[in-house]
């Protein structure tokens, strides 16, 4: 082993009143230590200084430490090889990356319960293993800030194990439940974690649509691509907004998958046709005699939840179906923003939102643009705008929010002239571990990049 090398080692323990660490000769050479030299052992936020003993009987992939030190580092329950980095007078186990989600333990089967998200989380854990990190899943309820520990779930040989772990080096937020997000107990602990970790807690929380609108308004270049938007305040203000636009959308402030969105289209006689996306498979349609009547139809919803009103645009369509462009922007192992995936989403017939979970279709951007924009120069200009704007949006969101993000889902639309418009920005872009139509290498890359970014953050000193 060479100094600074990432390797895999097995930790064993022995009883000793002294804080000792036994190393094989090759491990001692990698850590640049001699007999009874001091070495720092790190596992997440836990740090212990030990005195080294070089032991020629130890295998190359093993170290042995006094049991008290192993307990302090929360290493006693590991019975398998762990990734570790050996450098001058230092051994770092991991790095240790906590993935915040909502895992549920099945006591009878002694494993995690299956869920819609678990397969994706397992793929992230697998990526961590591939790149020399220990990734574990945890829920907010498992965090003990006073003790500096987390009750989490680690995987080995395809089996899940419950473990009490140190606070990790980095936290990657993959909690996708807005209901849990609004729980006061969750909010308090999340805020405490945010203060504790700073930029090493990334993709912290959800966005609300008005917040995103305000952030994007601060960037002059991006602002020109954002539709006119207002926050719902009063019925008269909503009537005035609806009256002044040919098409308008009503969107819940905290929503996803296109659910709860309504579209209003003004008719020549001043009446309005409206459509409401109530669930992933059903759209309610109706007609109101005036803007006032249209708003009154939604008055109960407007009382119960916060909403925004947004100008509707005459967007390009594919086979008379709404189409938008989804871009997955992610940071890579150098910390720089990169576009991982980009594809067109086409709404199913009769729907006005293009979410894939609602039956929409995914297709290559070039195929969609070929029909949406007939002129070559329009398509070339639009693709240039998409590339440039997606980077600018990611930078603007991070700058204005003061938070750290490793990935963002950005939805863009095209009008009939080829101008690009911002539809939505999502802090929890959905990643499926398999694909039927897309490229497998890009699917893999979408799971690789956030983990390698987490490793980058773990090694960062700031």
CSV table of N, CA, C and O in Angstrom, one decimal, residues 200-250:
chain,number,residue,atom,x,y,z
A,200,UNK,N,-21.9,21.0,3.7
A,200,UNK,CA,-21.8,19.5,3.6
A,200,UNK,C,-23.1,18.8,3.8
A,200,UNK,O,-23.1,17.5,4.0
A,201,UNK,N,-24.2,19.5,3.8
A,201,UNK,CA,-25.5,18.9,3.8
A,201,UNK,C,-26.2,19.4,2.6
A,201,UNK,O,-26.6,20.6,2.5
A,202,UNK,N,-26.2,18.6,1.5
A,202,UNK,CA,-26.7,19.1,0.3
A,202,UNK,C,-28.0,18.6,-0.2
A,202,UNK,O,-28.5,17.5,0.2
A,203,UNK,N,-28.7,19.4,-1.0
A,203,UNK,CA,-30.1,19.2,-1.4
A,203,UNK,C,-31.0,19.2,-0.2
A,203,UNK,O,-32.0,18.4,-0.1
A,204,UNK,N,-30.8,20.1,0.7
A,204,UNK,CA,-31.5,20.1,2.0
A,204,UNK,C,-32.9,20.7,1.7
A,204,UNK,O,-33.1,21.9,1.4
A,205,UNK,N,-33.9,19.8,1.9
A,205,UNK,CA,-35.3,20.3,1.8
A,205,UNK,C,-35.9,20.5,0.4
A,205,UNK,O,-35.2,20.3,-0.6
A,206,UNK,N,-37.2,20.8,0.4
A,206,UNK,CA,-37.9,21.1,-0.9
A,206,UNK,C,-37.9,22.5,-1.2
A,206,UNK,O,-37.6,23.4,-0.3
A,207,UNK,N,-38.3,22.9,-2.4
A,207,UNK,CA,-38.5,24.2,-2.8
A,207,UNK,C,-40.0,24.5,-2.8
A,207,UNK,O,-40.8,23.6,-2.9
A,208,UNK,N,-40.3,25.8,-2.6
A,208,UNK,CA,-41.7,26.2,-3.0
A,208,UNK,C,-41.6,27.1,-4.2
A,208,UNK,O,-40.6,27.7,-4.4
A,209,UNK,N,-42.6,27.1,-5.0
A,209,UNK,CA,-42.6,27.7,-6.3
A,209,UNK,C,-42.4,29.2,-6.3
A,209,UNK,O,-41.7,29.8,-7.1
A,210,UNK,N,-42.9,29.9,-5.2
A,210,UNK,CA,-42.8,31.3,-5.1
A,210,UNK,C,-41.3,31.7,-4.8
A,210,UNK,O,-40.7,32.6,-5.3
A,211,UNK,N,-40.8,30.9,-3.9
A,211,UNK,CA,-39.4,31.0,-3.5
A,211,UNK,C,-38.4,30.9,-4.7
A,211,UNK,O,-37.6,31.8,-4.9
A,212,UNK,N,-38.7,29.9,-5.5
A,212,UNK,CA,-37.9,29.7,-6.7
A,212,UNK,C,-38.0,30.9,-7.7
A,212,UNK,O,-37.1,31.4,-8.2
A,213,UNK,N,-39.3,31.4,-7.8
A,213,UNK,CA,-39.5,32.6,-8.7
A,213,UNK,C,-38.7,33.8,-8.2
A,213,UNK,O,-38.1,34.5,-9.0
A,214,UNK,N,-38.7,34.0,-6.9
A,214,UNK,CA,-38.0,35.2,-6.4
A,214,UNK,C,-36.5,35.0,-6.6
A,214,UNK,O,-35.8,36.0,-6.9
A,215,UNK,N,-36.0,33.8,-6.4
A,215,UNK,CA,-34.5,33.6,-6.6
A,215,UNK,C,-34.2,33.8,-8.1
A,215,UNK,O,-33.1,34.5,-8.4
A,216,UNK,N,-35.0,33.3,-9.0
A,216,UNK,CA,-34.6,33.5,-10.4
A,216,UNK,C,-34.7,34.9,-10.9
A,216,UNK,O,-34.1,35.3,-11.8
A,217,UNK,N,-35.6,35.7,-10.2
A,217,UNK,CA,-35.7,37.1,-10.6
A,217,UNK,C,-34.5,37.9,-10.3
A,217,UNK,O,-34.2,39.0,-10.9
A,218,UNK,N,-33.6,37.4,-9.4
A,218,UNK,CA,-32.4,38.1,-9.1
A,218,UNK,C,-31.3,38.0,-10.1
A,218,UNK,O,-30.3,38.8,-10.1
A,219,UNK,N,-31.4,37.1,-11.1
A,219,UNK,CA,-30.5,37.0,-12.1
A,219,UNK,C,-31.1,37.6,-13.4
A,219,UNK,O,-32.1,37.1,-13.9
A,220,UNK,N,-30.4,38.6,-13.9
A,220,UNK,CA,-31.0,39.4,-15.1
A,220,UNK,C,-31.2,38.5,-16.3
A,220,UNK,O,-32.2,38.6,-17.0
A,221,UNK,N,-30.2,37.6,-16.6
A,221,UNK,CA,-30.3,36.8,-17.8
A,221,UNK,C,-31.5,35.8,-17.6
A,221,UNK,O,-32.3,35.6,-18.5
A,222,UNK,N,-31.6,35.2,-16.4
A,222,UNK,CA,-32.6,34.2,-16.2
A,222,UNK,C,-34.0,34.8,-16.2
A,222,UNK,O,-35.0,34.2,-16.7
A,223,UNK,N,-34.1,36.0,-15.6
A,223,UNK,CA,-35.3,36.7,-15.4
A,223,UNK,C,-36.1,36.8,-16.7
A,223,UNK,O,-37.4,36.6,-16.7
A,224,UNK,N,-35.4,37.0,-17.8
A,224,UNK,CA,-36.1,37.2,-19.1
A,224,UNK,C,-36.7,35.9,-19.6
A,224,UNK,O,-37.5,35.9,-20.6
A,225,UNK,N,-36.5,34.8,-18.9
A,225,UNK,CA,-37.0,33.5,-19.4
A,225,UNK,C,-38.0,32.9,-18.4
A,225,UNK,O,-38.4,31.8,-18.4
A,226,UNK,N,-38.5,33.8,-17.4
A,226,UNK,CA,-39.4,33.3,-16.4
A,226,UNK,C,-40.8,34.0,-16.7
A,226,UNK,O,-40.9,35.2,-16.8
A,227,UNK,N,-41.9,33.2,-16.8
A,227,UNK,CA,-43.2,33.8,-17.0
A,227,UNK,C,-43.6,34.6,-15.9
A,227,UNK,O,-43.2,34.4,-14.7
A,228,UNK,N,-44.5,35.6,-16.2
A,228,UNK,CA,-45.1,36.5,-15.1
A,228,UNK,C,-45.8,35.6,-14.1
A,228,UNK,O,-46.6,34.8,-14.4
A,229,UNK,N,-45.4,35.8,-12.8
A,229,UNK,CA,-45.9,35.0,-11.7
A,229,UNK,C,-46.3,35.9,-10.5
A,229,UNK,O,-45.5,36.8,-10.2
A,230,UNK,N,-47.4,35.6,-9.9
A,230,UNK,CA,-47.7,36.3,-8.6
A,230,UNK,C,-48.1,35.3,-7.6
A,230,UNK,O,-48.7,34.2,-8.0
A,231,UNK,N,-48.0,35.6,-6.4
A,231,UNK,CA,-48.5,34.7,-5.3
A,231,UNK,C,-49.9,35.1,-5.0
A,231,UNK,O,-50.3,36.2,-5.0
A,232,UNK,N,-50.7,34.0,-4.8
A,232,UNK,CA,-52.1,34.3,-4.6
A,232,UNK,C,-52.3,35.0,-3.2
A,232,UNK,O,-51.8,34.5,-2.2
A,233,UNK,N,-53.1,36.1,-3.2
A,233,UNK,CA,-53.3,36.8,-2.0
A,233,UNK,C,-54.8,37.0,-1.8
A,233,UNK,O,-55.3,36.5,-0.7
A,234,UNK,N,-55.5,37.6,-2.7
A,234,UNK,CA,-56.9,37.8,-2.5
A,234,UNK,C,-57.7,37.4,-3.8
A,234,UNK,O,-57.1,37.3,-4.9
A,235,UNK,N,-59.0,37.2,-3.7
A,235,UNK,CA,-59.8,36.9,-4.8
A,235,UNK,C,-59.8,38.0,-5.9
A,235,UNK,O,-59.6,37.7,-7.1
A,236,UNK,N,-60.0,39.3,-5.5
A,236,UNK,CA,-59.9,40.3,-6.5
A,236,UNK,C,-58.6,40.4,-7.3
A,236,UNK,O,-58.6,40.6,-8.5
A,237,UNK,N,-57.5,40.1,-6.6
A,237,UNK,CA,-56.2,40.1,-7.3
A,237,UNK,C,-56.1,39.0,-8.2
A,237,UNK,O,-55.5,39.1,-9.3
A,238,UNK,N,-56.6,37.8,-7.8
A,238,UNK,CA,-56.6,36.7,-8.7
A,238,UNK,C,-57.5,36.9,-10.0
A,238,UNK,O,-57.1,36.5,-11.1
A,239,UNK,N,-58.7,37.5,-9.8
A,239,UNK,CA,-59.5,37.8,-10.9
A,239,UNK,C,-58.8,38.8,-11.9
A,239,UNK,O,-58.9,38.6,-13.1
A,240,UNK,N,-58.1,39.8,-11.3
A,240,UNK,CA,-57.4,40.7,-12.2
A,240,UNK,C,-56.3,40.0,-13.0
A,240,UNK,O,-56.1,40.3,-14.2
A,241,UNK,N,-55.6,39.1,-12.3
A,241,UNK,CA,-54.5,38.4,-13.0
A,241,UNK,C,-55.1,37.5,-14.1
A,241,UNK,O,-54.6,37.5,-15.3
A,242,UNK,N,-56.2,36.8,-13.8
A,242,UNK,CA,-56.8,35.9,-14.8
A,242,UNK,C,-57.3,36.7,-16.0
A,242,UNK,O,-57.2,36.3,-17.2
A,243,UNK,N,-57.9,37.8,-15.7
A,243,UNK,CA,-58.5,38.7,-16.8
A,243,UNK,C,-57.5,39.2,-17.7
A,243,UNK,O,-57.8,39.5,-18.9
A,244,UNK,N,-56.3,39.4,-17.2
A,244,UNK,CA,-55.2,40.0,-18.1
A,244,UNK,C,-54.4,39.0,-18.9
A,244,UNK,O,-53.4,39.4,-19.6
A,245,UNK,N,-54.7,37.7,-18.8
A,245,UNK,CA,-53.9,36.7,-19.6
A,245,UNK,C,-54.9,35.8,-20.4
A,245,UNK,O,-55.9,35.4,-19.9
A,246,UNK,N,-54.4,35.5,-21.6
A,246,UNK,CA,-55.2,34.6,-22.4
A,246,UNK,C,-55.2,33.2,-21.8
A,246,UNK,O,-56.2,32.5,-21.8
A,247,UNK,N,-54.1,32.8,-21.3
A,247,UNK,CA,-53.9,31.5,-20.6
A,247,UNK,C,-53.2,31.7,-19.3
A,247,UNK,O,-52.3,32.5,-19.2
A,248,UNK,N,-53.7,31.0,-18.2
A,248,UNK,CA,-53.0,31.1,-16.9
A,248,UNK,C,-53.0,29.8,-16.2
A,248,UNK,O,-53.9,28.9,-16.5
A,249,UNK,N,-52.1,29.6,-15.3
A,249,UNK,CA,-52.0,28.4,-14.5
A,249,UNK,C,-52.1,28.8,-13.0
A,249,UNK,O,-51.6,29.8,-12.6
A,250,UNK,N,-52.8,27.9,-12.3
A,250,UNK,CA,-52.8,28.0,-10.8
A,250,UNK,C,-52.0,26.8,-10.3
A,250,UNK,O,-52.4,25.7,-10.6
